[in-house]
Amino acid sequence: MEIKECYIKYLEMIQNVISRLAGNVDQTNKWCLTSVVAVWVLMYKISMPAWLNIMASCVLILIFWGMASYFLQLEKRYREMHARVMSCFNGIRTDCEMFDLKLREQDKKGSPCVLTIMFSSYLALLYIPLIVVSVTFALCRW
């Protein structure tokens, strides 16, 4: 196999990892909404106390919010790796090992921390209103 073909296969592998991580973020958001709605329905059916519903909903939301942030952070790191391998492919750099999907320190440098990603507009616009709605539903009891 020619070296350019190897690089192309390597870039395809990295792109597949990025696609799976993006899918994980979407699945995490869907599971969060499903779980929180299930807690709301349970609260309505068995008359849970408001404080218990607020706690259960907020804990679920925080867990899923953290997971989605972590997956987005990994996705950004693999995008950095993709850019690094692409520069190796173009001859700009020479420090690439073929078919190594392990993240290096240089791939981690440009990515923000999980807390920064948690409060990015993409995730904050979903999870903060979800917390507000959960607290409102628990206090109003429909």
C-alpha positions as CSV (number, residue, x, y, z in Angstrom):
1,M,0.0,0.0,0.0
2,E,1.3,3.4,-0.9
3,I,2.0,6.0,1.8
4,K,-0.8,8.3,0.6
5,E,-3.3,5.5,0.7
6,C,-2.2,4.8,4.3
7,Y,-2.8,8.4,5.3
8,I,-6.2,8.4,3.6
9,K,-7.2,5.3,5.5
10,Y,-5.8,6.7,8.7
11,L,-7.8,10.0,8.2
12,E,-10.9,7.9,7.5
13,M,-10.4,6.1,10.8
14,I,-10.1,9.3,12.7
15,Q,-13.2,10.7,10.9
16,N,-15.2,7.6,11.9
17,V,-14.3,8.2,15.6
18,I,-15.4,11.9,15.3
19,S,-18.7,10.8,13.8
20,R,-19.3,8.3,16.5
21,L,-18.6,10.8,19.2
22,A,-20.9,13.3,17.6
23,G,-23.6,10.6,17.6
24,N,-23.0,9.9,21.2
25,V,-23.7,13.6,22.1
26,D,-27.0,13.4,20.2
27,Q,-27.9,10.1,21.9
28,T,-27.0,11.5,25.3
29,N,-29.3,14.5,24.8
30,K,-32.1,12.2,23.7
31,W,-31.7,9.9,26.7
32,C,-31.6,12.9,29.0
33,L,-34.9,14.2,27.7
34,T,-36.5,10.8,27.9
35,S,-35.3,10.2,31.5
36,V,-36.4,13.6,32.8
37,V,-39.8,13.2,31.2
38,A,-40.0,9.7,32.8
39,V,-39.3,11.3,36.2
40,W,-42.0,13.9,35.6
41,V,-44.5,11.2,34.7
42,L,-43.5,9.2,37.8
43,M,-43.9,12.2,40.0
44,Y,-47.4,12.7,38.6
45,K,-48.5,9.1,39.0
46,I,-47.2,8.4,42.5
47,S,-47.3,11.9,44.0
48,M,-43.6,12.2,44.8
49,P,-42.7,15.2,47.0
50,A,-41.5,18.2,45.0
51,W,-38.0,18.2,46.6
52,L,-37.5,14.6,45.6
53,N,-38.6,15.3,42.0
54,I,-36.3,18.3,41.8
55,M,-33.4,16.3,43.1
56,A,-34.0,13.4,40.8
57,S,-34.4,15.6,37.7
58,C,-31.4,17.8,38.5
59,V,-29.1,14.8,39.2
60,L,-30.1,13.2,35.9
61,I,-29.7,16.4,34.0
62,L,-26.3,17.1,35.5
63,I,-25.1,13.5,34.8
64,F,-26.2,13.7,31.1
65,W,-24.9,17.3,30.8
66,G,-21.5,16.1,32.0
67,M,-21.5,13.1,29.6
68,A,-22.4,15.3,26.6
69,S,-19.7,17.8,27.5
70,Y,-17.1,15.0,27.8
71,F,-18.1,13.6,24.4
72,L,-17.8,17.0,22.9
73,Q,-14.4,17.5,24.4
74,L,-13.2,14.2,23.0
75,E,-14.7,15.2,19.6
76,K,-12.7,18.4,19.6
77,R,-9.5,16.6,20.6
78,Y,-9.9,14.1,17.7
79,R,-10.5,17.0,15.4
80,E,-7.2,18.4,16.5
81,M,-5.6,15.0,15.8
82,H,-7.2,15.0,12.3
83,A,-5.7,18.4,11.6
84,R,-2.3,17.2,12.8
85,V,-2.4,14.1,10.6
86,M,-3.6,16.2,7.7
87,S,-0.6,18.4,8.1
88,C,1.6,15.3,8.1
89,F,-0.2,14.2,4.9
90,N,0.6,17.5,3.3
91,G,4.2,17.3,4.3
92,I,4.1,20.2,6.8
93,R,4.9,18.0,9.8
94,T,6.7,14.7,10.2
95,D,5.8,13.6,13.7
96,C,2.9,11.3,12.9
97,E,2.6,7.6,13.7
98,M,0.4,5.8,11.3
99,F,-2.8,4.2,12.7
100,D,-2.4,5.4,16.2
101,L,-5.7,6.6,17.6
102,K,-4.4,7.5,21.0
103,L,-4.6,11.2,21.9
104,R,-1.4,12.9,22.5
105,E,-0.7,16.0,24.7
106,Q,-0.5,18.2,21.6
107,D,-4.0,17.1,20.7
108,K,-5.3,18.1,24.2
109,K,-3.7,21.5,24.3
110,G,-6.2,23.3,22.1
111,S,-9.4,21.8,23.6
112,P,-11.3,23.6,26.4
113,C,-12.1,21.9,29.7
114,V,-15.3,20.1,30.3
115,L,-16.8,22.9,32.4
116,T,-16.2,25.4,29.5
117,I,-17.9,23.1,27.1
118,M,-20.8,22.6,29.5
119,F,-21.6,26.3,29.4
120,S,-21.1,26.6,25.6
121,S,-24.2,27.8,23.8
122,Y,-24.9,24.4,22.2
123,L,-25.3,22.5,25.6
124,A,-26.4,25.4,27.8
125,L,-29.3,26.2,25.6
126,L,-30.6,22.7,26.2
127,Y,-29.7,21.8,29.7
128,I,-30.3,25.1,31.6
129,P,-33.9,25.5,30.4
130,L,-34.5,21.8,31.1
131,I,-33.4,22.5,34.8
132,V,-35.7,25.5,34.9
133,V,-38.7,23.6,33.5
134,S,-38.0,20.6,35.8
135,V,-38.0,22.9,38.9
136,T,-41.1,24.7,37.7
137,F,-43.0,21.5,37.0
138,A,-42.1,20.1,40.4
139,L,-43.2,23.2,42.2
140,C,-46.4,23.8,40.3
141,R,-47.4,20.1,40.2
142,W,-49.2,20.6,36.9
